[in-house]
CSV table of C-alpha atoms and ligand atoms in Angstrom, one decimal:
chain,number,residue,atom,x,y,z
X,1,MET,CA,-143.2,30.5,-96.3
X,2,SER,CA,-141.9,30.3,-92.8
X,3,ASP,CA,-139.3,27.8,-91.7
X,4,GLY,CA,-140.1,28.5,-88.0
X,5,ARG,CA,-136.6,29.7,-87.3
X,6,THR,CA,-137.2,33.4,-87.2
X,7,GLY,CA,-139.3,35.5,-84.9
X,8,PRO,CA,-139.3,35.8,-81.1
X,9,LEU,CA,-140.0,32.7,-79.0
X,10,PRO,CA,-141.4,33.0,-75.5
X,11,GLY,CA,-139.2,31.7,-72.7
X,12,GLY,CA,-136.0,29.9,-73.2
X,13,GLY,CA,-133.2,32.5,-73.5
X,14,ALA,CA,-129.6,31.8,-72.6
X,15,GLY,CA,-128.8,28.7,-70.5
X,16,GLY,CA,-130.8,25.8,-69.1
X,17,ALA,CA,-133.4,23.7,-70.8
X,18,GLY,CA,-134.5,26.7,-72.9
X,19,SER,CA,-131.2,26.9,-74.9
X,20,ASP,CA,-131.1,23.1,-75.3
X,21,VAL,CA,-134.5,23.1,-76.8
X,22,HIS,CA,-133.5,25.8,-79.3
X,23,ALA,CA,-130.4,23.9,-80.4
X,24,VAL,CA,-132.5,20.8,-80.9
X,25,ALA,CA,-135.1,22.8,-82.8
X,26,ALA,CA,-132.5,24.4,-85.0
X,27,ALA,CA,-131.2,21.1,-86.1
X,28,ALA,CA,-134.7,19.9,-86.7
X,29,PHE,CA,-135.6,22.8,-89.0
X,30,GLU,CA,-132.3,22.3,-90.8
X,31,GLU,CA,-133.1,18.6,-91.5
X,32,VAL,CA,-136.7,19.3,-92.6
X,33,ALA,CA,-135.5,21.9,-95.1
X,34,SER,CA,-132.9,19.6,-96.6
X,35,ALA,CA,-135.1,16.5,-96.7
X,36,ALA,CA,-134.8,15.4,-100.3
X,37,ASP,CA,-137.8,13.2,-100.4
X,38,LEU,CA,-140.9,12.2,-98.4
X,39,ARG,CA,-139.3,9.2,-96.8
X,40,VAL,CA,-136.5,11.2,-95.3
X,41,LEU,CA,-139.0,13.8,-94.2
X,42,ASP,CA,-141.1,11.2,-92.4
X,43,ALA,CA,-138.0,10.0,-90.6
X,44,VAL,CA,-137.1,13.5,-89.6
X,45,ARG,CA,-140.6,14.1,-88.3
X,46,ALA,CA,-140.5,10.9,-86.2
X,47,ARG,CA,-137.1,11.7,-84.8
X,48,TYR,CA,-138.1,15.1,-83.5
X,49,LEU,CA,-141.9,14.9,-83.0
X,50,GLY,CA,-142.4,11.2,-82.3
X,51,ARG,CA,-145.0,10.6,-79.6
X,52,GLY,CA,-142.9,8.9,-76.9
X,53,ASP,CA,-139.3,9.7,-77.6
X,54,GLY,CA,-139.2,12.5,-80.2
X,55,LEU,CA,-136.2,14.7,-79.4
X,56,LEU,CA,-138.5,17.8,-79.0
X,57,THR,CA,-141.3,15.8,-77.4
X,58,VAL,CA,-139.1,14.7,-74.5
X,59,PHE,CA,-138.7,18.4,-73.4
X,60,ARG,CA,-142.5,18.3,-72.6
X,61,LYS,CA,-141.8,15.5,-70.0
X,62,ARG,CA,-139.1,17.6,-68.3
X,63,ILE,CA,-141.4,20.5,-67.8
X,64,GLY,CA,-143.2,19.0,-64.8
X,65,SER,CA,-139.9,18.6,-62.9
X,66,ILE,CA,-138.9,22.3,-63.0
X,67,PRO,CA,-139.5,23.7,-59.6
X,68,ASP,CA,-139.9,27.4,-60.5
X,69,ALA,CA,-143.4,28.1,-61.7
X,70,GLU,CA,-142.3,31.0,-63.9
X,71,ALA,CA,-139.5,28.9,-65.6
X,72,ARG,CA,-141.9,26.0,-66.0
X,73,ARG,CA,-144.5,28.2,-67.9
X,74,ALA,CA,-141.8,29.7,-70.0
X,75,LEU,CA,-140.4,26.4,-71.1
X,76,GLY,CA,-143.9,25.1,-71.7
X,77,GLN,CA,-144.7,27.9,-74.1
X,78,THR,CA,-141.3,27.6,-75.8
X,79,VAL,CA,-141.7,23.9,-76.5
X,80,ASN,CA,-145.3,24.2,-77.6
X,81,ALA,CA,-144.4,27.0,-80.0
X,82,LEU,CA,-141.5,25.1,-81.4
X,83,VAL,CA,-143.5,21.9,-81.9
X,84,GLU,CA,-146.2,23.9,-83.7
X,85,ARG,CA,-143.7,25.6,-86.0
X,86,LEU,CA,-141.8,22.4,-86.7
X,87,THR,CA,-145.1,20.7,-87.6
X,88,GLY,CA,-145.9,23.5,-89.9
X,89,ALA,CA,-142.5,23.3,-91.5
X,90,VAL,CA,-142.8,19.6,-92.0
X,91,ASP,CA,-146.3,20.1,-93.7
X,92,GLU,CA,-144.9,22.8,-96.0
X,93,ARG,CA,-141.9,20.7,-97.0
X,94,ARG,CA,-144.3,17.7,-97.6
X,95,ALA,CA,-146.4,19.9,-99.9
X,96,SER,CA,-143.5,21.1,-101.9
X,97,LEU,CA,-142.0,17.7,-102.3
X,98,SER,CA,-145.4,16.3,-103.4
X,99,ASP,CA,-145.8,19.2,-105.9
X,100,VAL,CA,-142.9,18.0,-108.0
X,101,GLY,CA,-144.6,14.6,-108.1
X,102,THR,CA,-142.1,12.9,-105.8
X,103,ASP,CA,-143.6,10.3,-103.5
X,104,GLY,CA,-142.3,7.0,-102.2
X,105,ALA,CA,-140.6,4.9,-104.7
X,106,SER,CA,-141.6,6.8,-107.9
X,107,GLU,CA,-139.6,9.8,-106.8
X,108,ALA,CA,-136.4,8.1,-108.0
X,109,ILE,CA,-135.1,9.2,-111.4
X,110,ASP,CA,-134.5,6.2,-113.5
X,111,LEU,CA,-131.2,7.0,-115.3
X,112,SER,CA,-131.5,3.9,-117.5
X,113,TRP,CA,-134.8,5.1,-119.1
X,114,PRO,CA,-134.1,5.7,-122.9
X,115,PRO,CA,-134.2,9.4,-123.8
X,116,PRO,CA,-136.7,10.6,-126.4
X,117,PRO,CA,-135.3,10.2,-129.9
X,118,LEU,CA,-133.2,13.0,-131.1
X,119,ARG,CA,-134.8,14.8,-134.0
X,120,ARG,CA,-132.5,16.1,-136.7
X,121,GLY,CA,-133.1,19.7,-137.9
X,122,HIS,CA,-133.3,20.6,-141.5
X,123,LEU,CA,-133.2,23.6,-143.7
X,124,HIS,CA,-136.3,25.7,-144.4
X,125,PRO,CA,-137.7,25.2,-147.9
X,126,VAL,CA,-136.7,28.7,-148.9
X,127,SER,CA,-133.1,28.1,-147.7
X,128,ARG,CA,-132.9,24.9,-149.6
X,129,VAL,CA,-134.0,26.6,-152.8
X,130,PHE,CA,-131.4,29.3,-152.3
X,131,ARG,CA,-128.8,26.6,-151.8
X,132,ASP,CA,-129.9,24.9,-155.0
X,133,VAL,CA,-130.0,28.1,-157.0
X,134,ARG,CA,-126.4,29.0,-155.9
X,135,ARG,CA,-125.2,25.6,-156.8
X,136,ILE,CA,-126.9,25.6,-160.2
X,137,PHE,CA,-125.6,29.0,-161.2
X,138,GLY,CA,-122.2,28.2,-159.6
X,139,GLN,CA,-121.9,25.5,-162.2
X,140,LEU,CA,-122.3,28.1,-164.9
X,141,GLY,CA,-119.5,30.3,-163.4
X,142,TYR,CA,-121.7,32.8,-161.5
X,143,ILE,CA,-120.5,34.3,-158.2
X,144,ALA,CA,-123.0,35.2,-155.5
X,145,VAL,CA,-123.0,38.8,-154.1
X,146,GLU,CA,-125.3,40.9,-151.9
X,147,GLY,CA,-126.7,44.4,-151.9
X,148,PRO,CA,-128.4,46.6,-149.3
X,149,GLU,CA,-132.1,46.1,-148.5
X,150,VAL,CA,-132.5,49.7,-147.6
X,151,GLU,CA,-131.7,51.1,-151.0
X,152,TYR,CA,-131.5,54.6,-152.6
X,153,ASP,CA,-134.4,55.5,-154.7
X,154,ARG,CA,-131.9,56.2,-157.5
X,155,TYR,CA,-130.6,52.7,-157.6
X,156,ASN,CA,-134.0,51.0,-157.1
X,157,PHE,CA,-135.7,53.1,-159.7
X,158,THR,CA,-133.9,56.0,-161.6
X,159,LEU,CA,-130.8,54.2,-162.7
X,160,VAL,CA,-132.9,51.2,-163.9
X,161,ASN,CA,-134.9,53.4,-166.2
X,162,MET,CA,-137.7,54.4,-163.8
X,163,PRO,CA,-137.0,58.1,-163.3
X,164,PRO,CA,-139.1,60.2,-160.9
X,165,GLY,CA,-142.7,60.5,-162.1
X,166,HIS,CA,-142.4,57.4,-164.2
X,167,PRO,CA,-145.8,55.5,-164.1
X,168,SER,CA,-144.1,52.1,-163.6
X,169,ARG,CA,-143.0,53.3,-160.1
X,170,ASP,CA,-146.7,53.0,-159.0
X,171,THR,CA,-146.8,49.3,-159.8
X,172,GLN,CA,-144.0,48.6,-157.3
X,173,ASP,CA,-146.0,49.0,-154.0
X,174,THR,CA,-143.0,50.6,-152.4
X,175,PHE,CA,-142.2,51.0,-148.7
X,176,PHE,CA,-140.6,54.4,-148.4
X,177,ILE,CA,-138.0,55.1,-145.7
X,178,ASP,CA,-137.6,58.8,-146.5
X,179,ASP,CA,-137.4,61.0,-149.7
X,180,ASP,CA,-134.2,59.3,-150.9
X,181,ARG,CA,-134.5,55.8,-149.6
X,182,VAL,CA,-136.8,52.8,-149.9
X,183,LEU,CA,-136.9,49.2,-149.0
X,184,ARG,CA,-135.8,47.7,-152.3
X,185,THR,CA,-138.7,46.5,-154.3
X,186,HIS,CA,-136.5,44.1,-156.3
X,187,THR,CA,-132.9,43.0,-156.5
X,188,SER,CA,-132.4,44.8,-159.8
X,189,PRO,CA,-130.7,47.9,-158.2
X,190,VAL,CA,-127.8,45.5,-157.5
X,191,GLN,CA,-127.3,45.3,-161.3
X,192,ILE,CA,-126.1,48.9,-161.2
X,193,ARG,CA,-124.0,48.3,-158.1
X,194,SER,CA,-122.4,45.3,-159.5
X,195,MET,CA,-121.6,47.0,-162.9
X,196,LEU,CA,-120.1,49.9,-161.1
X,197,VAL,CA,-117.9,47.6,-159.0
X,198,ARG,CA,-117.0,44.8,-161.5
X,199,GLY,CA,-117.4,46.3,-164.9
X,200,ALA,CA,-117.4,43.8,-167.8
X,201,PRO,CA,-117.4,40.9,-168.3
X,202,GLN,CA,-119.2,39.6,-165.2
X,203,ARG,CA,-121.5,36.8,-164.2
X,204,VAL,CA,-123.2,37.4,-160.9
X,205,ILE,CA,-126.2,36.3,-158.9
X,206,VAL,CA,-127.7,38.3,-156.1
X,207,PRO,CA,-129.9,36.3,-153.7
X,208,GLY,CA,-131.8,38.5,-151.2
X,209,LYS,CA,-134.9,39.9,-149.6
X,210,VAL,CA,-137.1,42.4,-151.3
X,211,TYR,CA,-140.2,44.3,-150.0
X,212,ARG,CA,-143.6,45.2,-151.4
X,213,ARG,CA,-146.9,46.3,-149.9
X,214,ASP,CA,-148.8,43.2,-151.0
X,215,TYR,CA,-150.2,40.2,-149.1
X,216,ASP,CA,-152.3,37.3,-150.4
X,217,ALA,CA,-151.7,33.5,-151.1
X,218,THR,CA,-149.0,34.2,-153.7
X,219,HIS,CA,-147.7,37.7,-152.6
X,220,PHE,CA,-145.9,38.6,-149.4
X,221,PRO,CA,-144.7,42.0,-148.0
X,222,MET,CA,-141.2,40.5,-147.8
X,223,PHE,CA,-140.0,37.9,-150.2
X,224,PHE,CA,-136.9,36.6,-151.8
X,225,GLN,CA,-135.5,37.1,-155.3
X,226,VAL,CA,-132.3,36.0,-157.0
X,227,GLU,CA,-131.1,38.6,-159.5
X,228,GLY,CA,-128.8,37.3,-162.3
X,229,ILE,CA,-126.5,39.4,-164.3
X,230,CYS,CA,-124.4,38.2,-167.3
X,231,ILE,CA,-122.4,40.8,-169.3
X,232,ASP,CA,-119.8,40.1,-172.0
X,233,GLU,CA,-119.2,40.8,-175.6
X,234,GLY,CA,-121.7,39.2,-177.9
X,235,ILE,CA,-124.3,38.0,-175.3
X,236,ALA,CA,-127.6,37.4,-177.0
X,237,LEU,CA,-131.2,36.5,-176.1
X,238,SER,CA,-130.4,32.9,-177.0
X,239,ASP,CA,-127.9,32.8,-174.2
X,240,LEU,CA,-130.5,34.0,-171.8
X,241,LYS,CA,-132.9,31.3,-173.0
X,242,GLY,CA,-130.3,28.5,-172.7
X,243,THR,CA,-129.4,29.7,-169.2
X,244,LEU,CA,-133.0,29.8,-168.0
X,245,GLU,CA,-133.7,26.4,-169.5
X,246,PHE,CA,-130.7,25.0,-167.8
X,247,PHE,CA,-131.9,26.5,-164.5
X,248,ALA,CA,-135.5,25.3,-164.8
X,249,ARG,CA,-134.5,21.7,-165.8
X,250,SER,CA,-131.9,21.6,-162.9
X,251,VAL,CA,-134.5,22.6,-160.4
X,252,TYR,CA,-137.6,20.8,-161.6
X,253,GLY,CA,-136.3,17.9,-163.7
X,254,ALA,CA,-136.4,17.5,-167.5
X,255,ASP,CA,-140.1,16.5,-167.5
X,256,ARG,CA,-141.4,19.8,-166.4
X,257,SER,CA,-142.4,22.1,-169.3
X,258,ILE,CA,-141.2,25.7,-169.4
X,259,ARG,CA,-142.1,28.6,-171.7
X,260,LEU,CA,-140.8,32.1,-172.3
X,261,ARG,CA,-143.4,34.8,-172.8
X,262,PRO,CA,-142.7,38.3,-174.2
X,263,HIS,CA,-143.1,40.8,-171.4
X,264,HIS,CA,-142.1,44.3,-170.5
X,265,PHE,CA,-139.6,45.7,-168.0
X,266,GLU,CA,-138.1,49.1,-168.0
X,267,PHE,CA,-134.6,47.9,-167.6
X,268,THR,CA,-134.5,45.1,-170.2
X,269,GLU,CA,-135.2,45.1,-173.9
X,270,PRO,CA,-136.5,42.8,-175.1
X,271,SER,CA,-138.1,41.3,-172.0
X,272,VAL,CA,-139.5,37.9,-171.2
X,273,GLU,CA,-141.1,36.0,-168.4
X,274,LEU,CA,-140.3,32.5,-167.6
X,275,ASP,CA,-143.2,30.1,-166.8
X,276,VAL,CA,-143.0,26.6,-165.5
X,277,SER,CA,-145.9,24.1,-165.7
X,278,CYS,CA,-147.8,24.0,-162.4
X,279,ALA,CA,-146.7,21.3,-160.0
X,280,MET,CA,-150.0,21.2,-158.2
X,281,CYS,CA,-152.2,20.4,-161.1
X,282,GLY,CA,-149.7,19.2,-163.7
X,283,GLY,CA,-150.9,21.9,-166.1
X,284,LYS,CA,-154.6,21.3,-165.8
X,285,GLY,CA,-155.3,24.5,-163.9
X,286,CYS,CA,-155.8,25.1,-160.2
X,287,ARG,CA,-156.0,27.7,-157.5
X,288,LEU,CA,-152.2,28.1,-157.3
X,289,CYS,CA,-151.8,28.8,-161.1
X,290,LYS,CA,-155.1,30.6,-161.2
X,291,GLY,CA,-156.4,28.1,-163.7
X,292,SER,CA,-153.7,28.7,-166.4
X,293,GLY,CA,-151.6,25.6,-165.8
X,294,TRP,CA,-148.5,27.8,-165.7
X,295,LEU,CA,-146.6,29.6,-162.9
X,296,GLU,CA,-144.5,32.6,-163.5
X,297,VAL,CA,-141.2,32.1,-161.8
X,298,ALA,CA,-138.9,34.8,-163.3
X,299,GLY,CA,-138.7,38.0,-165.2
X,300,ALA,CA,-135.8,38.5,-167.5
X,301,GLY,CA,-134.4,40.2,-170.6
X,302,MET,CA,-131.5,41.8,-172.4
X,303,ILE,CA,-130.1,44.6,-170.2
X,304,HIS,CA,-131.2,48.0,-171.6
X,305,PRO,CA,-128.3,50.0,-173.1
X,306,HIS,CA,-129.2,52.9,-170.8
X,307,VAL,CA,-128.9,50.7,-167.8
X,308,LEU,CA,-125.5,49.4,-169.0
X,309,GLY,CA,-124.5,53.0,-169.5
X,310,ASN,CA,-125.7,53.9,-166.0
X,311,GLY,CA,-123.5,51.1,-164.7
X,312,GLY,CA,-120.5,52.6,-166.5
X,313,ILE,CA,-120.4,49.9,-169.2
X,314,ASP,CA,-119.8,50.6,-172.8
X,315,ALA,CA,-123.0,49.4,-174.4
X,316,SER,CA,-121.5,49.6,-177.9
X,317,ARG,CA,-119.1,46.9,-177.0
X,318,TYR,CA,-120.8,44.8,-174.3
X,319,SER,CA,-124.3,43.4,-174.0
X,320,GLY,CA,-125.8,41.3,-171.3
X,321,PHE,CA,-128.9,39.7,-169.9
X,322,ALA,CA,-130.5,39.9,-166.5
X,323,PHE,CA,-133.1,37.9,-164.7
X,324,GLY,CA,-135.0,38.0,-161.4
X,325,ILE,CA,-136.2,34.7,-160.0
X,326,GLY,CA,-139.0,34.6,-157.4
X,327,ILE,CA,-137.7,32.2,-154.8
X,328,GLU,CA,-140.9,31.3,-153.1
X,329,ARG,CA,-142.6,30.4,-156.3
X,330,ILE,CA,-139.8,28.0,-156.9
X,331,ALA,CA,-140.2,26.6,-153.4
X,332,MET,CA,-144.0,26.3,-153.8
X,333,LEU,CA,-143.5,24.4,-157.1
X,334,ALA,CA,-140.7,22.2,-155.9
X,335,TYR,CA,-142.5,21.1,-152.7
X,336,GLY,CA,-146.1,21.4,-153.9
X,337,ILE,CA,-147.0,24.1,-151.4
X,338,GLU,CA,-150.3,25.7,-152.2
X,339,ASP,CA,-150.4,28.7,-150.0
X,340,GLY,CA,-147.0,30.5,-149.9
X,341,ARG,CA,-147.9,32.3,-146.7
X,342,LEU,CA,-147.0,29.0,-145.0
X,343,LEU,CA,-143.3,29.7,-145.9
X,344,TYR,CA,-143.2,32.7,-143.5
X,345,GLU,CA,-145.7,31.8,-140.7
X,346,ASN,CA,-143.3,29.5,-139.0
X,347,ASP,CA,-146.0,27.0,-138.1
X,348,VAL,CA,-144.1,24.1,-136.6
X,349,ARG,CA,-146.4,21.6,-138.2
X,350,PHE,CA,-145.3,23.0,-141.5
X,351,VAL,CA,-141.6,23.7,-141.0
X,352,SER,CA,-140.9,20.5,-139.2
X,353,GLN,CA,-141.8,18.4,-142.2
X,354,GLY,CA,-138.7,16.7,-143.5
K,1,LIG,N1,-136.9,43.2,-161.2
K,1,LIG,C1,-137.9,42.5,-161.8
K,1,LIG,C2,-139.1,42.2,-160.9
K,1,LIG,O1,-138.9,42.3,-159.7
K,1,LIG,C3,-137.5,41.1,-162.4
K,1,LIG,C4,-136.4,41.3,-163.4
K,1,LIG,C5,-135.1,41.2,-163.1
K,1,LIG,C6,-136.8,41.4,-164.8
K,1,LIG,C7,-134.1,41.3,-164.1
K,1,LIG,C8,-135.9,41.6,-165.7
K,1,LIG,C9,-134.5,41.5,-165.4
K,1,LIG,O2,-140.2,41.9,-161.3
């Protein structure tokens, strides 16, 4: 974009009408460039380029009275060139002012116009469930701690009763970092870490991310678990059952049914799974619950004596239970979300729902 102020101009030079015309033109270009709207621009154009008495136009009239032919020609060329450039600058300025939609009266900004309503943000469903889970277990005296997501193979597997070569390792769909480290496939390695740090008794929950090579409507490569650990003298399976019942009723309300099913985990004995009746179909059977009417929301059991020993705890004196809750299952049930992938795709239409 040229503003017409650069580049050689024929004629003019120092002194006489030539330098007057340059001074006038310089002021004109200045005013064109700073014209804030089309009305001001039109006024500037009229002042300098107006037919009869425009400040640049009047130089044209003087040309004829210059006696020296050479000087006359030079001034004529100078004035013509300046008029042409100024006209171009006015046109460019007009185009740029029109571009931003400013013309005549509508260019004014109406400061009294009410602003769009402010929309309040809210927590993501997964964050809400985390908050609820912390609160519920907080009422039972659990403290929340964290563990590393890049975990040693030893903690993720070996010390929770899955030694190298153990077939159960194959079921974990592990992301390996190198020979010694993995992305933790569950929060259970923090059982060992917490035992080594806190000993007994302890009541701890571990909310966090875990990773598995898995992806469909109910499985995600990264998902959230909350591990729970309760160790003391005389802890029994009935304590686990009471704790899980309290948790399920607090999250879902007393009207939702739960059931404990016998199961198997390497690091607990006996082991159970906690099912909650499906929120989508009310127990009749649907896509989410794969027709069973129940959704599995947690694995749990009495901590295996080997695992207590690996954590430096005397299994002849202490016993404990552990559980691992799948957070997105809880969120899907609590909010009736049928496809759990929605929780991670960050589709605004989904996440902006209050
Ligand atoms: N770590 C198990 C899983 O990811 C869940 C679990 C935790 C089971 C604690 C028992 C005790 O499936």
